[in-house]
mmCIF file of C-alpha atoms and ligand atoms in Angstrom:
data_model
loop_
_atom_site.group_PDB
_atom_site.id
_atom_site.type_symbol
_atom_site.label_atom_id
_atom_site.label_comp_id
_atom_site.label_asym_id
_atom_site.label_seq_id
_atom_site.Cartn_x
_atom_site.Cartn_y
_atom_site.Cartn_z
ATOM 1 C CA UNK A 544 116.880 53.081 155.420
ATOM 2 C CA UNK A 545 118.866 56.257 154.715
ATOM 3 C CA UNK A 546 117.978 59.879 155.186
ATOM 4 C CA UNK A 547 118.278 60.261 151.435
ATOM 5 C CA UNK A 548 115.196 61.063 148.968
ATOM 6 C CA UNK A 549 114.067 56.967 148.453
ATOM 7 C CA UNK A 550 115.505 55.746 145.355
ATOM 8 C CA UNK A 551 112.274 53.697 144.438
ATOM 9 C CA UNK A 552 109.935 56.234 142.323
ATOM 10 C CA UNK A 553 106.126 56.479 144.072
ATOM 11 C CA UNK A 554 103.448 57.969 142.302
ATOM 12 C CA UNK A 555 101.704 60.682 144.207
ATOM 13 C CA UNK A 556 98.245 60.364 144.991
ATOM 14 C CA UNK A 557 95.542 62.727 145.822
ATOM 15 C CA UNK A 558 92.082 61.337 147.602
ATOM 16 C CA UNK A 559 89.245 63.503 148.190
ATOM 17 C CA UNK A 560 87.082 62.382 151.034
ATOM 18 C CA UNK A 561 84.341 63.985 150.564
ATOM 19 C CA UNK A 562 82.536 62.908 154.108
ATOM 20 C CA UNK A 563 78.529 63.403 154.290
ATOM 21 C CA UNK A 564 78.111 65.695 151.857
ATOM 22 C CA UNK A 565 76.520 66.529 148.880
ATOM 23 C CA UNK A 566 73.302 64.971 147.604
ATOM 24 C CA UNK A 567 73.406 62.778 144.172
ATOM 25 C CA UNK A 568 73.202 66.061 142.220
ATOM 26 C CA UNK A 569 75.380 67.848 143.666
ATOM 27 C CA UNK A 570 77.834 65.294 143.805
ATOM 28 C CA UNK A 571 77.386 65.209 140.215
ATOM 29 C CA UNK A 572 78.037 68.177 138.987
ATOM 30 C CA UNK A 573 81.380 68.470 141.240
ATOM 31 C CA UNK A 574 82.526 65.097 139.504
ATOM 32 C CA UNK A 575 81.926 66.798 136.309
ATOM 33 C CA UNK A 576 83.409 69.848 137.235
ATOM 34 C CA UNK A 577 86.923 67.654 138.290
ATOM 35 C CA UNK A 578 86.400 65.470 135.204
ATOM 36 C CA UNK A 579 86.622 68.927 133.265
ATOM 37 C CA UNK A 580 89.893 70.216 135.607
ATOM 38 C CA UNK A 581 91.941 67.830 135.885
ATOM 39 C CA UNK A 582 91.198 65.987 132.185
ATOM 40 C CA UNK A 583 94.740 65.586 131.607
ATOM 41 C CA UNK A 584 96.324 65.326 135.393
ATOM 42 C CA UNK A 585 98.276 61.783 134.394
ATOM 43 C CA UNK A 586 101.437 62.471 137.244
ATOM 44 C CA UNK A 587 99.126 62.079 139.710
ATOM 45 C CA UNK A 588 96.721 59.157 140.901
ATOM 46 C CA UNK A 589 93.433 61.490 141.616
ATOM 47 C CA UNK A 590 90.325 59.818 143.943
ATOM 48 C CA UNK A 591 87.445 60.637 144.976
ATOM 49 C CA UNK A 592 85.290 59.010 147.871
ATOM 50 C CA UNK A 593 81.829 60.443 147.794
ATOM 51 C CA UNK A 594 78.852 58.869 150.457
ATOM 52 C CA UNK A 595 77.634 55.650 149.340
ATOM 53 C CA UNK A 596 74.542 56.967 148.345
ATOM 54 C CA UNK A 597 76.615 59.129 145.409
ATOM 55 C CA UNK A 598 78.485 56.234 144.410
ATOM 56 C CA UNK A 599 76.458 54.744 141.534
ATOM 57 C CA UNK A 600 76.156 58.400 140.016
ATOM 58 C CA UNK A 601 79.747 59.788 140.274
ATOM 59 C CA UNK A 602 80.664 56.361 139.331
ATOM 60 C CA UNK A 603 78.866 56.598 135.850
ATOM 61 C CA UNK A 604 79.859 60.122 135.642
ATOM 62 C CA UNK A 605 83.653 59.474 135.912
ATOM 63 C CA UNK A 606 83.594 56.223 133.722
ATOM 64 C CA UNK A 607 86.663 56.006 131.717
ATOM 65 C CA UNK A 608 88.435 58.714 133.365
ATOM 66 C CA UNK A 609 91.765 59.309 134.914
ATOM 67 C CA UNK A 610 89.684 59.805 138.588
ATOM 68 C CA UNK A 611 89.432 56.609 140.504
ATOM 69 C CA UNK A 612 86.500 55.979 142.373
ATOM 70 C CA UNK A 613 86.409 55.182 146.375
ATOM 71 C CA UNK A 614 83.710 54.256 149.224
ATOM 72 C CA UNK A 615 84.569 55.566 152.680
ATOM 73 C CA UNK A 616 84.008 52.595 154.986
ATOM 74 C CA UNK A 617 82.635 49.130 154.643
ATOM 75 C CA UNK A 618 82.062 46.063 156.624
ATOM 76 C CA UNK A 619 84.278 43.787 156.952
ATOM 77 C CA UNK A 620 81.731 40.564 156.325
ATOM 78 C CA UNK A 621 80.416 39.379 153.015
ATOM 79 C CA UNK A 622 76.661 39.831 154.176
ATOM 80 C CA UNK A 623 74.276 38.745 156.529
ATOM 81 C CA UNK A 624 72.283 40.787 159.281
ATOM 82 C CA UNK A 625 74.353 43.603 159.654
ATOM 83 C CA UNK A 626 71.986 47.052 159.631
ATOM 84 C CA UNK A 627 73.141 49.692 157.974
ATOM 85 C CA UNK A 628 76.623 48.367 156.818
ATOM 86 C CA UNK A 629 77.872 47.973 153.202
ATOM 87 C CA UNK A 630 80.053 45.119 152.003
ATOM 88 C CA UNK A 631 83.454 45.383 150.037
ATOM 89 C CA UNK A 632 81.430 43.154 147.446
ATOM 90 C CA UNK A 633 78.848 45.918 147.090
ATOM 91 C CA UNK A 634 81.548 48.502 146.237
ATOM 92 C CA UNK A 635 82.895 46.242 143.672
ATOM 93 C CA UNK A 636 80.062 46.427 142.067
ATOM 94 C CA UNK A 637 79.387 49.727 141.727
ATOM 95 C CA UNK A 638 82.884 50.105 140.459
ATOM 96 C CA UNK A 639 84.840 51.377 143.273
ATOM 97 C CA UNK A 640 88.490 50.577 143.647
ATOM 98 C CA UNK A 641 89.506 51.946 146.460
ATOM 99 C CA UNK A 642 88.071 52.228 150.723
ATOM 100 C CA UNK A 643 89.310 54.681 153.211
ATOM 101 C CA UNK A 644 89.423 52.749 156.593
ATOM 102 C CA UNK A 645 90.659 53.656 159.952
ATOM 103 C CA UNK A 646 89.308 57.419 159.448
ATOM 104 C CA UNK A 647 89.985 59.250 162.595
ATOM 105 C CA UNK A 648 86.158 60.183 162.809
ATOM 106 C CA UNK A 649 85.047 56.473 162.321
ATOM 107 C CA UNK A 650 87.632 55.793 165.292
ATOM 108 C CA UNK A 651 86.830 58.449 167.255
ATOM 109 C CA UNK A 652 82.619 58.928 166.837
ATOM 110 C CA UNK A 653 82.064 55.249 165.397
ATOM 111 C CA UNK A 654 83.756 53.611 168.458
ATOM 112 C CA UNK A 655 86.080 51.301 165.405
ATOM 113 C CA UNK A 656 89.396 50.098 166.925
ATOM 114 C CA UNK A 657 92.388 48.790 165.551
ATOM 115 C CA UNK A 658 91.211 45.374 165.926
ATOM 116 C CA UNK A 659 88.241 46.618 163.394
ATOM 117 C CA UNK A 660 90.105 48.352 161.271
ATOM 118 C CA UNK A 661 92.650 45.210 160.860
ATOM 119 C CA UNK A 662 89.599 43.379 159.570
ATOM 120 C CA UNK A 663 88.365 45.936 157.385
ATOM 121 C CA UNK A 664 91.481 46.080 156.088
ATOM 122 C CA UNK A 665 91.808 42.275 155.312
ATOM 123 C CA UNK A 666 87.890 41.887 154.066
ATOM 124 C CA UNK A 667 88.746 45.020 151.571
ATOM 125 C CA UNK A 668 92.310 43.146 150.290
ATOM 126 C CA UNK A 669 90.598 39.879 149.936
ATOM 127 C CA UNK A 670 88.115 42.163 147.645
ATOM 128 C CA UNK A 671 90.704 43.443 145.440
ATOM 129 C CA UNK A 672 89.618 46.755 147.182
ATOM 130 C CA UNK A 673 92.666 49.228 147.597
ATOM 131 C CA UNK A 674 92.431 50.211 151.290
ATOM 132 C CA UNK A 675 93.308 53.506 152.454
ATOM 133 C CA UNK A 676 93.961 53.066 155.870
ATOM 134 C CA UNK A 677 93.980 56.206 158.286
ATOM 135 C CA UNK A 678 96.298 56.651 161.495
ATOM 136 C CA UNK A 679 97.183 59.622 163.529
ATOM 137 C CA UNK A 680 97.593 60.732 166.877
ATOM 138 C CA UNK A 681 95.030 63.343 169.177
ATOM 139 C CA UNK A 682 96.807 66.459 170.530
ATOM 140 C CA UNK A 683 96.379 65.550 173.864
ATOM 141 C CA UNK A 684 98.269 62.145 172.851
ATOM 142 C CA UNK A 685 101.036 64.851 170.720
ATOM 143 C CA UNK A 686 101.618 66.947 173.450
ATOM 144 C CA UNK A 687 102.402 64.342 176.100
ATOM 145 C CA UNK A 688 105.146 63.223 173.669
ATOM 146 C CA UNK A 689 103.194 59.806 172.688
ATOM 147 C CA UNK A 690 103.446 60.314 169.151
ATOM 148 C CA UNK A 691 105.768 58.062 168.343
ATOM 149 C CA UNK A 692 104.183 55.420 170.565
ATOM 150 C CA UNK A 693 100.522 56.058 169.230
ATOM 151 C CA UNK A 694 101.338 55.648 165.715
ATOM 152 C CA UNK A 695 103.865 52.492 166.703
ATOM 153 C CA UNK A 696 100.912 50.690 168.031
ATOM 154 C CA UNK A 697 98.179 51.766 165.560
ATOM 155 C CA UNK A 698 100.345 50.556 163.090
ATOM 156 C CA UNK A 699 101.192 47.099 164.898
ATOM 157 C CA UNK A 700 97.681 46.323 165.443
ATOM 158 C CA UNK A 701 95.705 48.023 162.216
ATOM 159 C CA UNK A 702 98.107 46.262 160.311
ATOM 160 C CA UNK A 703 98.525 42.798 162.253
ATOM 161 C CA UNK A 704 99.151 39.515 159.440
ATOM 162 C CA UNK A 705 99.554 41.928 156.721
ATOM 163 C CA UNK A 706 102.430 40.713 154.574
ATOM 164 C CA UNK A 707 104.423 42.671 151.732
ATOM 165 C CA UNK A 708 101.755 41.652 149.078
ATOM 166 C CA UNK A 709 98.999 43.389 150.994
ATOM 167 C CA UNK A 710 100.830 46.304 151.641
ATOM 168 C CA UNK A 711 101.604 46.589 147.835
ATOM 169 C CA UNK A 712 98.036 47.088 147.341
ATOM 170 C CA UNK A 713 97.504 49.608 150.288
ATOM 171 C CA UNK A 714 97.750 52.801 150.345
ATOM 172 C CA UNK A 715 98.171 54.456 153.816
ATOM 173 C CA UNK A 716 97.372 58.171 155.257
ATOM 174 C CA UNK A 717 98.953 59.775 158.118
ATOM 175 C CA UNK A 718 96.408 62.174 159.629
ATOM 176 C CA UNK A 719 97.311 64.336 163.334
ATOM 177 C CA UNK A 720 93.457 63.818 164.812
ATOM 178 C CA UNK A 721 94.192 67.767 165.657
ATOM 179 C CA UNK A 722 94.959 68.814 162.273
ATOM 180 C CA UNK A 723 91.762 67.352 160.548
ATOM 181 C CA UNK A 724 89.159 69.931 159.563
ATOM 182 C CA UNK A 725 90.759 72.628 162.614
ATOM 183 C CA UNK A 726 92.841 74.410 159.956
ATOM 184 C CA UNK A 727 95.996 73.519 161.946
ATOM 185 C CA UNK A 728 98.447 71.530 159.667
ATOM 186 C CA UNK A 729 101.553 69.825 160.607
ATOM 187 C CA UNK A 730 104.198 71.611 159.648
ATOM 188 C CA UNK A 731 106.082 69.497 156.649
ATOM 189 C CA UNK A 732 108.880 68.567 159.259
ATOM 190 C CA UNK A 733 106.389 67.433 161.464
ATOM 191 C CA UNK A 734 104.755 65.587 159.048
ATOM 192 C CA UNK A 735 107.497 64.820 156.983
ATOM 193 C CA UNK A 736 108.890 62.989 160.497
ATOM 194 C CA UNK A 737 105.675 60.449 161.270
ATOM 195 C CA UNK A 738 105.677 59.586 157.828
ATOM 196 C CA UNK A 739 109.488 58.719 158.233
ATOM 197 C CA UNK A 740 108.464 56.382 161.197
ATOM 198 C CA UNK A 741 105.447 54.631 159.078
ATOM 199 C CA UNK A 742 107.792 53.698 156.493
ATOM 200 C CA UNK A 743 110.371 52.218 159.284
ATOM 201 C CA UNK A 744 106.997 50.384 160.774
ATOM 202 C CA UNK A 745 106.221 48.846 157.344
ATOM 203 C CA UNK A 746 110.075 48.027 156.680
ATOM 204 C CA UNK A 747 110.082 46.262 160.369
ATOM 205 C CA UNK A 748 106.734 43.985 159.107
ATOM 206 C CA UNK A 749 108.312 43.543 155.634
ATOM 207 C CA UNK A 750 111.515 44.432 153.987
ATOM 208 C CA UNK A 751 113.043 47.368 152.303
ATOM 209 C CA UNK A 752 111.565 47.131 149.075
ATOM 210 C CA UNK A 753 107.935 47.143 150.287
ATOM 211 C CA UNK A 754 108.615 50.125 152.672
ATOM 212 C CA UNK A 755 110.106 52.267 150.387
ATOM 213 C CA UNK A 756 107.139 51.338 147.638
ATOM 214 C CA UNK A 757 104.127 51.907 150.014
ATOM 215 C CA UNK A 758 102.478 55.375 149.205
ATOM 216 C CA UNK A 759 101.839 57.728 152.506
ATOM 217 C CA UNK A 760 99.362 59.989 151.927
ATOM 218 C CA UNK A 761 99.137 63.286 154.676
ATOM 219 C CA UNK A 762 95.239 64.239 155.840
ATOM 220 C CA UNK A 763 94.600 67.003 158.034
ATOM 221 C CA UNK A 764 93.829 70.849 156.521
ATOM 222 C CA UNK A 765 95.447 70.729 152.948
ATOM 223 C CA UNK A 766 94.655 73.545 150.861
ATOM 224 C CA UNK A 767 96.055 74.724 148.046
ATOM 225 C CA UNK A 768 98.468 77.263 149.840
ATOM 226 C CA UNK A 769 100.195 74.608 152.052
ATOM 227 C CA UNK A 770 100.035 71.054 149.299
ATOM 228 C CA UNK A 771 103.282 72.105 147.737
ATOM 229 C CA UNK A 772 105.830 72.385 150.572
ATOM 230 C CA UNK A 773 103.574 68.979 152.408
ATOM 231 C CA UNK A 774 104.104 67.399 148.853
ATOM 232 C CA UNK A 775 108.078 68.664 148.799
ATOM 233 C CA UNK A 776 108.974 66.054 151.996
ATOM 234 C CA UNK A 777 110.609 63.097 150.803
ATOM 235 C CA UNK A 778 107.993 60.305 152.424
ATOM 236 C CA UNK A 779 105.040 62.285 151.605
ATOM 237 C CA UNK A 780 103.009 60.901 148.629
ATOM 238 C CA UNK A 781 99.854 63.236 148.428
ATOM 239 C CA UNK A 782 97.344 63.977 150.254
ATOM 240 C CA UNK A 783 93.950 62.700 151.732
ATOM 241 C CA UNK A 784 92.214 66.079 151.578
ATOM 242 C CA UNK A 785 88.800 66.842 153.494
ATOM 243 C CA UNK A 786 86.904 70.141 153.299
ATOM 244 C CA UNK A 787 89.518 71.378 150.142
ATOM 245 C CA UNK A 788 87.932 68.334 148.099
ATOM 246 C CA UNK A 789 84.294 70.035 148.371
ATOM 247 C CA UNK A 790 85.031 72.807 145.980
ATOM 248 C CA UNK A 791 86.675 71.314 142.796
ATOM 249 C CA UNK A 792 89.082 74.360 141.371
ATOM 250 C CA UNK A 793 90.629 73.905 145.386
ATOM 251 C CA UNK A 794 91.160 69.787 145.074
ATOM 252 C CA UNK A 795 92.247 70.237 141.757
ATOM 253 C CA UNK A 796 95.102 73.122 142.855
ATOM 254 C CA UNK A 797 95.662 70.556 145.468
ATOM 255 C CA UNK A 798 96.252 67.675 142.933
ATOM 256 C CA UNK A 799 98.411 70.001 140.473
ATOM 257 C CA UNK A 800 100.880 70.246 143.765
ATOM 258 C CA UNK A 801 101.547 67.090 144.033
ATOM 259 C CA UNK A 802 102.907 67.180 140.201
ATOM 260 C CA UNK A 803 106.473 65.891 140.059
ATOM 261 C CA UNK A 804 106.956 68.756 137.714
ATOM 262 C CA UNK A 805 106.029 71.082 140.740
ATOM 263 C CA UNK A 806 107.627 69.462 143.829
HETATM 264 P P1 PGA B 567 90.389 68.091 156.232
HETATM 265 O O1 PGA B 567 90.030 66.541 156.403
HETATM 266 O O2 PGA B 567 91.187 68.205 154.966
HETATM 267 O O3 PGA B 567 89.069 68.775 156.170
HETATM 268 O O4 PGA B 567 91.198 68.473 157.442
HETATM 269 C C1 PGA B 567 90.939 65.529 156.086
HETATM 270 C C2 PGA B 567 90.321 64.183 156.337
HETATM 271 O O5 PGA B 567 89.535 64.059 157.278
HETATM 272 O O6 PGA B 567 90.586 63.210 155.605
#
């Protein structure tokens, strides 16, 4: 792989995760309000990923739109006795297209592992679900210089079996545990350098082709004042954005930085 800008062209992508929050209404009426600001964003692949229980609504709402819709987890069975947990079959159906999976707070607070995610991952491909599939290191892990090893083996394992033909239907997200929701942000050379190493993983399970194809999205503080410059780093594809995706004239500044026309 060379140090140049990739030759193959990768449409940026901008996912709001949009975490517990907002009731049915309000999720609503900040669908409506993106439908409304970002009506004709077509450079950019723009989704959002409200709860579950906001799905159905901002679903209908942003019916034949250019915003895609996406769940935030799922089970990786079909059904059965499984309390509480939502199948990739049930997100179908309510229109989604895309999952984020591997989220650093479903890892961290939800106990999932890479084993889990790795199924999650498989369940949602086997769904025609696009996974979104979170990695990223702690600080404690970045400052004792295990960066590189962290995201080497969350990558191995999260992605175990996956072959080029899943990965051309994945979409993956770098996000530093210590950046998300802390207002610290990797700098773009920081970030710029993991996402470097994820493409190298992906080449190493693949080829060329797929690794240079695979969108990277960065996750961890993006606002409006730092997108551009993240954006500007040659293996960054857009952003999964967090508490900026809450308040829609901030997620859709975010999503008119990752414009080709303004990196
Ligand atoms: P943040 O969250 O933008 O609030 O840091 C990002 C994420 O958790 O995906």
């Amino acid at each position: 792989m060379t140090d140049k800008i990739t030759p193959i062209k990768r449409k940026p992508m901008v996912a709001g995760n949009w975490k517990m929050n907002n009731t049915t209404a309000e999720a609503a009426a900040l669908a409506k309000d993106l439908i409304r600001l970002l009506v004709n964003i077509k450079g950019v692949d723009v989704v959002i990923c409200p709860p579950f229980t906001a799905l159905a609504t901002v679903g209908a709402g942003i019916s034949g739109t250019n915003i895609g819709l996406g769940a935030q987890n799922m089970h990786w069975e079909k059904s059965g006795a499984f309390t509480g947990e939502v199948s990739a079959a049930m997100l179908r159906d309510l229109y989604c297209h895309y999952v984020i999976l591997g989220h650093s707070e479903r890892r961290t607070l939800f106990g999932e592992t890479d084993e889990v995610v790795n199924r999650k991952t498989k369940a949602a491909l086997a769904s025609n679900l696009h996974p979104i599939v979170c990695i990223g290191e702690t600080l404690a892990q970045r400052k004792d210089g295990k960066t590189e090893e962290i995201i080497g083996s969350q990558c191995r394992n999260s992605f175990k079996e996956l072959d080029a033909a899943n990965f051309s239907n994945m979409i993956l997200a770098y996000e530093p545990v210590w950046a998300i929701g802390t207002g610290m942000t990797a700098t773009p050379q920081q970030a710029q350098d993991v996402h470097r190493l994820i493409r190298q993983l992906v080449q190493e399970q693949t080829d060329e082709k797929t690794a240079l194809s695979v969108r990277i999205l960065y996750g961890g503080s993006v606002k409006a004042n730092n997108a551009v410059e993240l954006f500007r780093q040659p293996d960054i594809d857009g952003g999964l954005i967090g508490g900026a995706a809450l308040d829609a004239d901030s997620f859709a500044a975010i999503v008119n930085a990752a414009l080709p026309s303004t990196i």
